[in-house]
CSV table of C-alpha atoms in Angstrom, one decimal:
chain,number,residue,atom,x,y,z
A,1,UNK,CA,-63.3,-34.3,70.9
A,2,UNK,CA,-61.1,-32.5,74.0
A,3,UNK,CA,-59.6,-29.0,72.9
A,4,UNK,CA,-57.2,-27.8,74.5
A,5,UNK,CA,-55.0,-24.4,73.9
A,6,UNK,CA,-52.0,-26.9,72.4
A,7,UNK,CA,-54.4,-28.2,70.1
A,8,UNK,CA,-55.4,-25.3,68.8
A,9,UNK,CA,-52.3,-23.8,68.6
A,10,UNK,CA,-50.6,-26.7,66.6
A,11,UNK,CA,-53.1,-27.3,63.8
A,12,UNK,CA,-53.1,-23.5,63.0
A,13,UNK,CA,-49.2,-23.5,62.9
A,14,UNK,CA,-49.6,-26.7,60.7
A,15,UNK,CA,-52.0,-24.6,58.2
A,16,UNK,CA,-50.1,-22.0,58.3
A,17,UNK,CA,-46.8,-22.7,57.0
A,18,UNK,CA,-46.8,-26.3,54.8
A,19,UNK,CA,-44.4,-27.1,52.6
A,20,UNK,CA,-45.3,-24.5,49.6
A,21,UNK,CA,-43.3,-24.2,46.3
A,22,UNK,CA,-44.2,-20.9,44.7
A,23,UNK,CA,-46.7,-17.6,45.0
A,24,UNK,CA,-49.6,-18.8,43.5
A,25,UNK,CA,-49.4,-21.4,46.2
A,26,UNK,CA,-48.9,-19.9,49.1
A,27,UNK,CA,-51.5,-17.0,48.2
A,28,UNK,CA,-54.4,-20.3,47.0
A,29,UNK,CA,-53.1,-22.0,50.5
A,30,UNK,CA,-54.0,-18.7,52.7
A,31,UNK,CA,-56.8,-17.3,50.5
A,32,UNK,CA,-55.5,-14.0,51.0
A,33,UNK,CA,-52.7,-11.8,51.8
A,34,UNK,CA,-53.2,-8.6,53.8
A,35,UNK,CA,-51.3,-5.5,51.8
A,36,UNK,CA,-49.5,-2.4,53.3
A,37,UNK,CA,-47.4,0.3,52.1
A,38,UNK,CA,-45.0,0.6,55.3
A,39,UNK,CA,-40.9,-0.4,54.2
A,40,UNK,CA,-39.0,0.2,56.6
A,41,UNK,CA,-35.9,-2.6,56.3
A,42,UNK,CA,-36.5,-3.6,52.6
A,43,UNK,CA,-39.5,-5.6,52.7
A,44,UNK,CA,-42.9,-4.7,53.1
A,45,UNK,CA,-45.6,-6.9,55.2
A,46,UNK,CA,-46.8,-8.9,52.1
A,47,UNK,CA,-43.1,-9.4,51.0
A,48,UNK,CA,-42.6,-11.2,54.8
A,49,UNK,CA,-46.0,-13.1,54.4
A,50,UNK,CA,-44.1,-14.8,51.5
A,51,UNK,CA,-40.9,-15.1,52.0
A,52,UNK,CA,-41.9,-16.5,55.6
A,53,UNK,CA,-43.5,-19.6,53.6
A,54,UNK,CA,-41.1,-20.1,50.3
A,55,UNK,CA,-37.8,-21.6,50.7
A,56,UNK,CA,-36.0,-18.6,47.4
A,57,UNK,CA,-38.1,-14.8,48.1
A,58,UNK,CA,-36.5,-11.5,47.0
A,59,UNK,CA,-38.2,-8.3,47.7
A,60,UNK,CA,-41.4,-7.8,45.4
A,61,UNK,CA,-41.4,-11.0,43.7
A,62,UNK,CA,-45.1,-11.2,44.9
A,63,UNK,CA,-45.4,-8.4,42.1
A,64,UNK,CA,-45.5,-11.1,39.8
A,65,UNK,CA,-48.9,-12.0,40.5
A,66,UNK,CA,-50.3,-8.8,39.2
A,67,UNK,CA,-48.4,-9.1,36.0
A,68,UNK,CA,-49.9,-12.5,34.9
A,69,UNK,CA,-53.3,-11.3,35.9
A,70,UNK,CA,-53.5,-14.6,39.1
A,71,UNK,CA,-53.8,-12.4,41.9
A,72,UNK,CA,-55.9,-8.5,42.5
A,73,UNK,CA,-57.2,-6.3,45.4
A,74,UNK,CA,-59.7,-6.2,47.3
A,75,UNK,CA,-60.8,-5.3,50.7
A,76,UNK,CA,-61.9,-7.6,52.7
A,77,UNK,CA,-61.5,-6.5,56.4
A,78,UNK,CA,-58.2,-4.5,55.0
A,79,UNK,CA,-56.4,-4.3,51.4
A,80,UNK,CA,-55.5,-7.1,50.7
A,81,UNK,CA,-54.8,-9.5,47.5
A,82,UNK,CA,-56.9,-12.0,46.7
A,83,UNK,CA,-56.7,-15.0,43.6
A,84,UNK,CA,-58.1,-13.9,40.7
A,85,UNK,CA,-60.7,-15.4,39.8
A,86,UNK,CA,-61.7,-16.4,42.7
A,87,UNK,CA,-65.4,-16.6,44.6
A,88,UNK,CA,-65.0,-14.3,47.1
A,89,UNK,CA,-63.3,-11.3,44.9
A,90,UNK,CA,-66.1,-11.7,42.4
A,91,UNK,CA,-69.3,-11.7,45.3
A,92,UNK,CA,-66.6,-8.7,46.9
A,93,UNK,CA,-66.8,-7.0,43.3
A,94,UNK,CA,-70.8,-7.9,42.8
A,95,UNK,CA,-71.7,-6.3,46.1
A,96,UNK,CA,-70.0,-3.0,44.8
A,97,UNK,CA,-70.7,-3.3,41.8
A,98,UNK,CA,-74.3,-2.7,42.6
A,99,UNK,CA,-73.4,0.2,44.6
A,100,UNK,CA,-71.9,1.9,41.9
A,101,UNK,CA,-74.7,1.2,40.0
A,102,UNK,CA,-77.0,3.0,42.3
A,103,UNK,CA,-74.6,6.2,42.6
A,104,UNK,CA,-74.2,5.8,38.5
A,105,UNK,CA,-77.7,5.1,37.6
A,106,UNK,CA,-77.6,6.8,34.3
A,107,UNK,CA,-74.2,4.9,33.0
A,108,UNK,CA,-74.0,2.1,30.2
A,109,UNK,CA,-72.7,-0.6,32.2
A,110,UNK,CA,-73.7,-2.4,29.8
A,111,UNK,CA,-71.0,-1.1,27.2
A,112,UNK,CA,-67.9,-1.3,27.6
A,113,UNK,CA,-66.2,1.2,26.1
A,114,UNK,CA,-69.2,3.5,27.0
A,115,UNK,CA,-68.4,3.2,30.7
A,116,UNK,CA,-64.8,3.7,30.2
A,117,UNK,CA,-65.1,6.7,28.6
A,118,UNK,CA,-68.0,7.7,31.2
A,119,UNK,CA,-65.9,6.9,33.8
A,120,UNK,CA,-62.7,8.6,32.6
A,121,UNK,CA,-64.6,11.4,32.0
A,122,UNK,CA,-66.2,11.4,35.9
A,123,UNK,CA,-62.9,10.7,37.7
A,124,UNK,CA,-61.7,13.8,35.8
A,125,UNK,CA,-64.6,16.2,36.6
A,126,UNK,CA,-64.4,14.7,40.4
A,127,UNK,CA,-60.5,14.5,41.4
A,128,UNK,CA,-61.6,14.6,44.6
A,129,UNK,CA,-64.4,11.7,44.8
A,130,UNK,CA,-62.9,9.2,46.6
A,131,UNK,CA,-65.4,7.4,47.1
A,132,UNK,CA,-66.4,7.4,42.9
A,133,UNK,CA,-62.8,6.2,42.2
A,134,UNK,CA,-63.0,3.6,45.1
A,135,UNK,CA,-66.0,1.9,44.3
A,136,UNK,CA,-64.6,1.5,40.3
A,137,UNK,CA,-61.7,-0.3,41.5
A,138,UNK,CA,-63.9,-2.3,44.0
A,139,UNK,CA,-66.5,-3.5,41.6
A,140,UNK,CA,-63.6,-4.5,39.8
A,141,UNK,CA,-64.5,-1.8,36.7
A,142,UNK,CA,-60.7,-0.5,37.0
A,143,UNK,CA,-57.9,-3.2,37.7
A,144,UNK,CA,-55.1,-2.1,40.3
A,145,UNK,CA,-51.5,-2.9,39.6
A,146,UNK,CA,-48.3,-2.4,42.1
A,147,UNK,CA,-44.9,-1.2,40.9
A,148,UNK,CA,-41.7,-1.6,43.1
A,149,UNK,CA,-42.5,1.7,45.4
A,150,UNK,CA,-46.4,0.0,46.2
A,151,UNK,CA,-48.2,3.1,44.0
A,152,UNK,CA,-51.1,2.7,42.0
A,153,UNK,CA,-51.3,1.6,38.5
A,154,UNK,CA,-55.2,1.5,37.3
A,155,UNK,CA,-56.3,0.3,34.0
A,156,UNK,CA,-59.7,-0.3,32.6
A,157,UNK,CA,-61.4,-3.9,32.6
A,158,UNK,CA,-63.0,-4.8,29.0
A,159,UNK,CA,-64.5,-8.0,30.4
A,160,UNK,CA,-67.3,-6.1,32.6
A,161,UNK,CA,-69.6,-8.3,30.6
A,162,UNK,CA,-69.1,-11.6,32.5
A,163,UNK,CA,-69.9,-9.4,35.7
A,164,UNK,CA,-71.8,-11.3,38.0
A,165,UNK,CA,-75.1,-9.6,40.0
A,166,UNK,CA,-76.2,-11.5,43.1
A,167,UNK,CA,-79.9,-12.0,44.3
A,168,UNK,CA,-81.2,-10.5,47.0
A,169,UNK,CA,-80.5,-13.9,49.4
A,170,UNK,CA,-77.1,-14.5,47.7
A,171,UNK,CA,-76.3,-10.8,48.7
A,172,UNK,CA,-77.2,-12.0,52.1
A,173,UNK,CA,-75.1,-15.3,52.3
A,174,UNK,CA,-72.3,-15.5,49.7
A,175,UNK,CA,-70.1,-13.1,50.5
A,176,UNK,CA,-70.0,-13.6,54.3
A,177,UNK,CA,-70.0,-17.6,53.4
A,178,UNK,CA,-66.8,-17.1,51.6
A,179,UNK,CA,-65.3,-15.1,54.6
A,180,UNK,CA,-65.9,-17.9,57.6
A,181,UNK,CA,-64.7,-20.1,55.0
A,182,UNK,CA,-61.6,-17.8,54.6
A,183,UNK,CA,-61.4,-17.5,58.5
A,184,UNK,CA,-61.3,-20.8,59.4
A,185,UNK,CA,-58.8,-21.9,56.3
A,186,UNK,CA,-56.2,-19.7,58.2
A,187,UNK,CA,-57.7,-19.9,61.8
A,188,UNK,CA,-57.6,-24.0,61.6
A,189,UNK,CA,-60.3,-24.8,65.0
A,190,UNK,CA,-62.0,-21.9,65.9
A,191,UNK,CA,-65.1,-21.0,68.2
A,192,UNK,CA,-67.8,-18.6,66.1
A,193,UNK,CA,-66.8,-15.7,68.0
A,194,UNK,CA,-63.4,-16.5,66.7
A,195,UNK,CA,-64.5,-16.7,63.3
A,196,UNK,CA,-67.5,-13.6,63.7
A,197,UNK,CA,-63.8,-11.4,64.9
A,198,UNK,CA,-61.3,-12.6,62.1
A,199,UNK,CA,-62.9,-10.6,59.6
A,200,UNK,CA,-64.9,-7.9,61.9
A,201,UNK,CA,-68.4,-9.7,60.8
A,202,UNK,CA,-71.6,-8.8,62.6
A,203,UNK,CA,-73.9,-10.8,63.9
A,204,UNK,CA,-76.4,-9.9,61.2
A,205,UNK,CA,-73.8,-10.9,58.3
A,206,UNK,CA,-72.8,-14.1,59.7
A,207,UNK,CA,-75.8,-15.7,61.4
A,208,UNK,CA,-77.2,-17.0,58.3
A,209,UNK,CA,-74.4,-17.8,56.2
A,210,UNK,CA,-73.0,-19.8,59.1
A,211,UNK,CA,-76.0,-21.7,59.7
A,212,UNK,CA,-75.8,-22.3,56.2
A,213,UNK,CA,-72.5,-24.3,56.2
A,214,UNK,CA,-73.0,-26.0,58.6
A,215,UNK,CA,-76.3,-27.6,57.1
A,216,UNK,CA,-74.5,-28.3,53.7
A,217,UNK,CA,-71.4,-29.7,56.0
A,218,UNK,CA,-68.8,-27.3,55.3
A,219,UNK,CA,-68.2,-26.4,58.6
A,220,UNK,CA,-68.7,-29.3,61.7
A,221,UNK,CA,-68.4,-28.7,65.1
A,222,UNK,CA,-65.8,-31.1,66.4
A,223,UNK,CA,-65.9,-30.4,70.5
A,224,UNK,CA,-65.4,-27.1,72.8
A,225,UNK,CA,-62.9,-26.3,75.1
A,226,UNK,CA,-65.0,-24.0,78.2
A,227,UNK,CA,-68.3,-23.2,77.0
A,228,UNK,CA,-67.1,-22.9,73.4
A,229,UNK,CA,-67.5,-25.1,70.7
A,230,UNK,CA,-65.1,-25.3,68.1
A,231,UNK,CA,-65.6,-25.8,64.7
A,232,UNK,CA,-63.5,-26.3,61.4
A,233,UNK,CA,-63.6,-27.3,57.7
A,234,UNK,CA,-65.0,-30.6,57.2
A,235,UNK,CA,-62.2,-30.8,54.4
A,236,UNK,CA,-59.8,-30.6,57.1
A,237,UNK,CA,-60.9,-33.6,59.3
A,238,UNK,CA,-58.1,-35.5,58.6
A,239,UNK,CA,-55.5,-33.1,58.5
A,240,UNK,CA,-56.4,-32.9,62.7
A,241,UNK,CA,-54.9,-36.4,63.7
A,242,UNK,CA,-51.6,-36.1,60.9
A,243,UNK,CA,-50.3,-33.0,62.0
A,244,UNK,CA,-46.2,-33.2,61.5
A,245,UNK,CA,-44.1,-31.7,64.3
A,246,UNK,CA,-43.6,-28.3,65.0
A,247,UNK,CA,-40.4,-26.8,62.9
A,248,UNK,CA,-37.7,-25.6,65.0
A,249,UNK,CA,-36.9,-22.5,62.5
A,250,UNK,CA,-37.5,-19.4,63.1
A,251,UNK,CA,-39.4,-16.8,61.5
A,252,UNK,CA,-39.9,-12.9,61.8
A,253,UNK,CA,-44.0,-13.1,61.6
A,254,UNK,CA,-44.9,-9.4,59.6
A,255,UNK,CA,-47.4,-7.4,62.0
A,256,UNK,CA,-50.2,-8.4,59.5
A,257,UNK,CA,-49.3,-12.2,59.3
A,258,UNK,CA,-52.5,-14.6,58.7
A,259,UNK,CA,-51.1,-16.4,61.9
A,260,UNK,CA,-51.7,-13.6,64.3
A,261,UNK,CA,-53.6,-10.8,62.7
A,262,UNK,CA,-56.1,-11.1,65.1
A,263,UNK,CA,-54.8,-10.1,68.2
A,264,UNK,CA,-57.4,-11.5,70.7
A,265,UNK,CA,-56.6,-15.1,69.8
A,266,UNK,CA,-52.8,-14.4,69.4
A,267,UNK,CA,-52.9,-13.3,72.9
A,268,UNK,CA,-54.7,-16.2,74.1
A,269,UNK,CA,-52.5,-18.8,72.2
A,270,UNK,CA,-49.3,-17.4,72.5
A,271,UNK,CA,-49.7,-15.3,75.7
A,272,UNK,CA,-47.9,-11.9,74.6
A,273,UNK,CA,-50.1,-8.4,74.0
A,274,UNK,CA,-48.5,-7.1,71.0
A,275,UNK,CA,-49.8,-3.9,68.5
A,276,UNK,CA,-48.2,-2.5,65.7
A,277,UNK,CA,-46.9,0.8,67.1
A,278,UNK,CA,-46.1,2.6,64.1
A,279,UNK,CA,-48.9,5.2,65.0
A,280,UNK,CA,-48.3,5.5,68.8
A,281,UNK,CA,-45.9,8.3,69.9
A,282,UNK,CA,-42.3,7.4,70.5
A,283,UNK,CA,-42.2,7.7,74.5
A,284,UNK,CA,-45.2,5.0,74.1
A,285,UNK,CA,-43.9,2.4,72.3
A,286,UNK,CA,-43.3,-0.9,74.0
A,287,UNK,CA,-41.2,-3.1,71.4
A,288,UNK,CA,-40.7,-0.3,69.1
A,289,UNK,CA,-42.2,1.5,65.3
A,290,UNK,CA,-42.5,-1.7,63.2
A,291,UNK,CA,-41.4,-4.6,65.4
A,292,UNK,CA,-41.6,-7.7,64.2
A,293,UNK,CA,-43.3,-11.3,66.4
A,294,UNK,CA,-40.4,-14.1,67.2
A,295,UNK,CA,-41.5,-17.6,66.3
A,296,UNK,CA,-38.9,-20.0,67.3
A,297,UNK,CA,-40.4,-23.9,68.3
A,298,UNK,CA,-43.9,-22.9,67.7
A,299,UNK,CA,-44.2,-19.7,70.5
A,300,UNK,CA,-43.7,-16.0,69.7
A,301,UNK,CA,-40.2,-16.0,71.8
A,302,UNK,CA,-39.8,-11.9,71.0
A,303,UNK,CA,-39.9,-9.1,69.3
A,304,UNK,CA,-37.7,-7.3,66.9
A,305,UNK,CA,-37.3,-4.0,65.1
A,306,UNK,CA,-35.4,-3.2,62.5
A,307,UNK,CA,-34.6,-0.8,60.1
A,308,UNK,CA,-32.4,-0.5,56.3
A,309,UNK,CA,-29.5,1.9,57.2
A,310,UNK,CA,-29.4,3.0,53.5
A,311,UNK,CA,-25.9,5.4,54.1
A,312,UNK,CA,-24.2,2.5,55.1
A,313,UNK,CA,-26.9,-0.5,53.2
A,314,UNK,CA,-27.1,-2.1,56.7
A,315,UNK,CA,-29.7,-4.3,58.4
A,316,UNK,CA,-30.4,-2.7,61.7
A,317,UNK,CA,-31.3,-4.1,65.1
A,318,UNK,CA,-33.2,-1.0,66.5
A,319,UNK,CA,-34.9,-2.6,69.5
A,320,UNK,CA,-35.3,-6.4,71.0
A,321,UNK,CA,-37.9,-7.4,73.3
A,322,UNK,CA,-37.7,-10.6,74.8
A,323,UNK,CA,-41.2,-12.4,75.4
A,324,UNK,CA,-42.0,-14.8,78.4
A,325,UNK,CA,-40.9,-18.2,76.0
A,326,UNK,CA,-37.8,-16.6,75.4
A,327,UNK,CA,-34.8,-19.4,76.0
A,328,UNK,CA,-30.9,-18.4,75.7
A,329,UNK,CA,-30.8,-21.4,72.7
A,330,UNK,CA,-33.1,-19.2,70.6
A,331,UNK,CA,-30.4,-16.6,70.0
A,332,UNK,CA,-28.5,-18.7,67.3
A,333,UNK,CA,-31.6,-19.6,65.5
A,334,UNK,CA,-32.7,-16.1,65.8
A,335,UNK,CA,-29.3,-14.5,64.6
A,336,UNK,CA,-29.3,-17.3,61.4
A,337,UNK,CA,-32.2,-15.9,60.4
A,338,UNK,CA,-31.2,-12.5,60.4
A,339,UNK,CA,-28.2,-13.6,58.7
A,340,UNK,CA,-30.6,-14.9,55.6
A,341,UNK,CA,-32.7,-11.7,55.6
A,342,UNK,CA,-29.8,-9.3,56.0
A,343,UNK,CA,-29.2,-11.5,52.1
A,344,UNK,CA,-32.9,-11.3,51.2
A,345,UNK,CA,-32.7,-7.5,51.8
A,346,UNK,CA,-29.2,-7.2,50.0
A,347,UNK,CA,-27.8,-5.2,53.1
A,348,UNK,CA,-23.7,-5.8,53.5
A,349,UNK,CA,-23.7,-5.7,57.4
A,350,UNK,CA,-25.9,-6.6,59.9
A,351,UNK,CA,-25.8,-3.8,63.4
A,352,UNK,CA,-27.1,-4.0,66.4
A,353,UNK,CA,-26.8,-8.3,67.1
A,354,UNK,CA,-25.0,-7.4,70.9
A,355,UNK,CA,-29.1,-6.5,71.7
A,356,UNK,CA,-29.6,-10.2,71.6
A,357,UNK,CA,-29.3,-11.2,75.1
């Protein structure tokens, strides 16, 4: 098969945002969700990830994931939440488990309430070990919950019993297996060094587990486009010759967005070099602290940056950038969907729409 840019383009818009009806669904469709603290016009990143995919989102309703125990954290190639259970948050949990292990050699593991009292008793004596306290949430020993202000909640897991251990080769293979697996379920086609980059594997962790897949036909290679060949999930075969037309609506993609986390292949697919600039200096920034990718018809049109006036509870237009697909039609489905967030953040007014130009 012929790839071309359009191709690729299209069948990871088409992965990325089918019909889905609530937030088990969307978060089982993507595989994960990538989390972060920043709020600065009454969502956060995660909210977006949702609310960009469910037809009814209010701030936080992703919360609910963590109260009936479907969903946890993780880090993969970031924070991020994860199903729970799920395969790649238990090999995630097994490989640190075994860490912990090794730094805890003289701890009951195999006793629960042992090990809680053990490790209650550690995190006390050392406040200040990070990495103790990271590696007991990471093995999956301490459960993290969220409240509405994204801090911490940890409680201790009874059920360390069912903990899984993996085999030397497993150790090798599973966890990276699940991850090109995860890549390409959000990536759609992809070349290996798309995949190897989507979660910042080395060479070393995905040689083998790739080879792997693609012996037990998980993965095929389906043509190249260059020198490159392109693979996806064989489960997605079909999906390539039915995909539905682009929608015309617009969405404000969060920074962290599964559609263009990775910034090489957004750049190469949609032709615009964006970064998060919350950390560069103000006289640096291009499109602004937290600004926000345009996707109107299936381009990133623009960026946006906004920001919750809380004096006067108003949605703000701080800065818009216009990108090369930008068209003048684009303003009214860009200003409708301010209109619904301005209601999805529960802001009165909406400033700054004169910007639009």
């Amino acid at each position: 098969m012929k790839i071309t840019k359009e191709i690729l383009k299209n069948f990871q818009l088409y992965k990325q945002f089918p019909k889905l009806d609530n937030l088990q669904n969307v978060l089982e469709h993507l595989g994960y969700i990538q989390l972060d603290s920043i709020q600065t016009f009454g969502l956060r990143s995660q909210d977006l990830v949702f609310y960009n995919r469910l037809e009814k989102y209010s701030a936080n309703d992703y919360l609910e994931l963590y109260q009936n125990e479907s969903a946890c954290e993780t880090y993969l190639h970031a924070l991020s939440l994860v199903e729970s259970p799920s395969s790649i948050l238990e090999n995630n949990q097994a490989r640190y488990y075994k860490e912990l292990q090794k730094l805890l050699p003289s701890v009951p593991f195999n006793h629960p309430q042992q090990l809680k009292d053990t490790a209650q008793k550690l995190l006390k004596e050392n406040s200040s070990n990070s990495r103790l306290q990271t590696l007991l949430w990471r093995s999956g020993i301490i459960n993290v919950s969220r409240d509405f202000n994204f801090r911490k909640n940890y409680e201790f897991n009874f059920d360390i019993k069912n903990k899984i251990t993996l085999d030397e080769e497993a150790e090798t293979i599973a966890p990276f297996s699940d991850l090109i697996i995860l890549a390409l379920k959000n990536l759609g086609l992809a070349s290996y060094a798309d995949i190897k980059r989507y979660f910042y594997l080395t060479e070393k962790n995905a040689r083998s587990a790739f080879a792997q897949l693609i012996a037990t036909d998980k993965i095929r290679c389906i043509g190249n486009l260059g020198a490159e060949d392109y693979y996806l999930l064989s489960s997605d075969l079909e999906l390539l010759s039915n995909i539905d037309i682009i929608s015309s609506a617009s969405r404000l993609l969060s920074p962290f967005d599964n559609l263009i986390r990775e910034r090489k292949r957004m750049k190469f697919l949609f032709e615009v070099d964006y970064r998060l600039e919350c950390y560069v200096v103000p006289a640096k920034r291009v499109y602004g602290y937290y600004a926000l990718p345009i996707l109107i018809n299936g381009e990133i049109v623009g960026f946006l940056d906004l920001k919750l006036e809380k004096e006067t509870n108003s949605l703000k237009i701080v800065q818009f950038s216009k990108a090369g697909a930008w068209k003048r039609k684009d303003k009214a489905l860009l200003e409708k969907e301010l209109r619904q967030l301005q209601k999805t953040c529960l802001a009165e007014n909406l400033l700054g729409l004169e910007k639009i130009i």
